[in-house]
mmCIF file of N, CA and C in Angstrom:
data_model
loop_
_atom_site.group_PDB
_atom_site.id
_atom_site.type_symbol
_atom_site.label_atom_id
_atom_site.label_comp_id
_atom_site.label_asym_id
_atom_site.label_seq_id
_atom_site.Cartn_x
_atom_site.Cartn_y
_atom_site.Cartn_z
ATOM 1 N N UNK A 1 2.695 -1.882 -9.828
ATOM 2 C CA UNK A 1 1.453 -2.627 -9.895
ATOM 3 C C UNK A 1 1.462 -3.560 -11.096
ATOM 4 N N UNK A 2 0.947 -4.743 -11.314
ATOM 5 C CA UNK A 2 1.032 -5.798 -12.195
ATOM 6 C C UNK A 2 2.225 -6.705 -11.890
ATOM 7 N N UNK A 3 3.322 -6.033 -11.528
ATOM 8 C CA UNK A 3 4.269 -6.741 -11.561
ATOM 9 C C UNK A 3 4.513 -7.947 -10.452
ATOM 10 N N UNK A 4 4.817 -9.312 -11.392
ATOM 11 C CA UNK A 4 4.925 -10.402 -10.383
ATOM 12 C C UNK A 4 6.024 -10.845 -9.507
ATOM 13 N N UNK A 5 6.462 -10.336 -8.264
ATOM 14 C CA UNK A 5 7.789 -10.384 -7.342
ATOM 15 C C UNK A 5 7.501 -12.005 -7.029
ATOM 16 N N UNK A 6 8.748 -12.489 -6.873
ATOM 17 C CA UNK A 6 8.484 -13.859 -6.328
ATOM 18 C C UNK A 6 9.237 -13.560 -5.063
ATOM 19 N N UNK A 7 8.157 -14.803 -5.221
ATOM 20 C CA UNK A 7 8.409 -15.270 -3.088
ATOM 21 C C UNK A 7 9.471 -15.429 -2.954
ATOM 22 N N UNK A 8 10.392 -15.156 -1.849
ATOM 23 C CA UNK A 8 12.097 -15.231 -1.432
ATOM 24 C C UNK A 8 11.785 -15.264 0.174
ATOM 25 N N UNK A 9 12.363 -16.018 1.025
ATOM 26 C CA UNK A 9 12.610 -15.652 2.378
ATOM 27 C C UNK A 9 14.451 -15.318 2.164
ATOM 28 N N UNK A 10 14.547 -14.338 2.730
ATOM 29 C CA UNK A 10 15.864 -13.669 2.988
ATOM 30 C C UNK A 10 16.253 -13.992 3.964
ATOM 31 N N UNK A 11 17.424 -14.472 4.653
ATOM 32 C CA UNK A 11 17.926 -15.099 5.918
ATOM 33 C C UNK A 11 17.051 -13.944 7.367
ATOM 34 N N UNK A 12 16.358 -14.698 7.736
ATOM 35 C CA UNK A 12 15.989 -13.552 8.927
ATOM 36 C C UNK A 12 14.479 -12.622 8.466
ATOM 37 N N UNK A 13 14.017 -12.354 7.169
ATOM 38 C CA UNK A 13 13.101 -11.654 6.386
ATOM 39 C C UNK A 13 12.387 -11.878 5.729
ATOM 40 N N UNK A 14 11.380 -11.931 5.629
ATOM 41 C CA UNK A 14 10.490 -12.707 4.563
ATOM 42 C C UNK A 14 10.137 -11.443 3.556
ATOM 43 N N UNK A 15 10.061 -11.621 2.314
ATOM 44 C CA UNK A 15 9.195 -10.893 1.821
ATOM 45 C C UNK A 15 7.609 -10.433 1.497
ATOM 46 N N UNK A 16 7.104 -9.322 2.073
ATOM 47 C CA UNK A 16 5.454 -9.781 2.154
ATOM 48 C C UNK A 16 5.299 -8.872 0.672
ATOM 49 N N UNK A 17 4.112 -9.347 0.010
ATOM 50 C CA UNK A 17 3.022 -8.330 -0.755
ATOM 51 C C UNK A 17 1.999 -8.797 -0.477
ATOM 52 N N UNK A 18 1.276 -7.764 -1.466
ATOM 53 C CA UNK A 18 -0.257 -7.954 -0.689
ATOM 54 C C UNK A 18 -0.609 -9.174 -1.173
ATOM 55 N N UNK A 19 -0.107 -9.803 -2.413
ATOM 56 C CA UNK A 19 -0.984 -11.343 -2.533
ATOM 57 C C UNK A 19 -0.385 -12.360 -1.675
ATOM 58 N N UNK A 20 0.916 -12.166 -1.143
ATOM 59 C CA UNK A 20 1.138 -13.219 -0.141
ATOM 60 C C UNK A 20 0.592 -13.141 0.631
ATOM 61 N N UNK A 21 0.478 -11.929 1.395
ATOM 62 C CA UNK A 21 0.322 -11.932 3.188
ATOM 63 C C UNK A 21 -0.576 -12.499 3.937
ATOM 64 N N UNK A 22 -1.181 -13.177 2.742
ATOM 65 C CA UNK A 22 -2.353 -14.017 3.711
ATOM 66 C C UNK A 22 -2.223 -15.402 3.420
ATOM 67 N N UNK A 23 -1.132 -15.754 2.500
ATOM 68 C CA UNK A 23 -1.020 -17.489 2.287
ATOM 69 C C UNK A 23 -0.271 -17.516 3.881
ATOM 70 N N UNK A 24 -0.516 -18.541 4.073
ATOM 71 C CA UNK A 24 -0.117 -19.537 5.483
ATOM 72 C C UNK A 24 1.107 -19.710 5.708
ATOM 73 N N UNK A 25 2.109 -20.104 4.407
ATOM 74 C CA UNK A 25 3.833 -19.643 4.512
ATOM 75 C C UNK A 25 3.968 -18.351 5.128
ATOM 76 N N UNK A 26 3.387 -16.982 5.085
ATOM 77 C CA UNK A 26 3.429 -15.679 5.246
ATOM 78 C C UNK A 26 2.811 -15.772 7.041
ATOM 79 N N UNK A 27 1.707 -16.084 7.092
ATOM 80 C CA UNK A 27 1.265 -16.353 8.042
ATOM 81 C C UNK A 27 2.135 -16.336 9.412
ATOM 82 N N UNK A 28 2.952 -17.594 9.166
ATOM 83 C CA UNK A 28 3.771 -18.117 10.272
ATOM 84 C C UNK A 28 4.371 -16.867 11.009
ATOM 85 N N UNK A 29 5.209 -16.093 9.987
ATOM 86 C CA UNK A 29 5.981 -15.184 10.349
ATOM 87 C C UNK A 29 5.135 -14.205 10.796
ATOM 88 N N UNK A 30 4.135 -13.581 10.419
ATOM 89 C CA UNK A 30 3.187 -12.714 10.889
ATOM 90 C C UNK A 30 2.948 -13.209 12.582
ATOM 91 N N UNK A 31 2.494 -14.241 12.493
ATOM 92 C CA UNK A 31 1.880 -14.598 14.284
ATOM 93 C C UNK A 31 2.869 -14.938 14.861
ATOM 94 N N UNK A 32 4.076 -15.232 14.456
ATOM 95 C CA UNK A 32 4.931 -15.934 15.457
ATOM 96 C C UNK A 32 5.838 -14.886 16.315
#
């Protein structure tokens, strides 16, 4: 907790946390 992971898409994987998973980059992969 606190700690800041940065954003990476991994060939094939995105990385989610909870402060991404709702920006719109994150998004895509979620609905698509």
């Amino acid at each position: 907790e606190g700690a800041e992971l940065p954003k990476k898409v991994i060939p094939g994987f995105f990385i989610f946390t909870k402060d991404n998973v709702n920006d719109p980059e994150a998004q895509q992969y979620i609905y698509k």
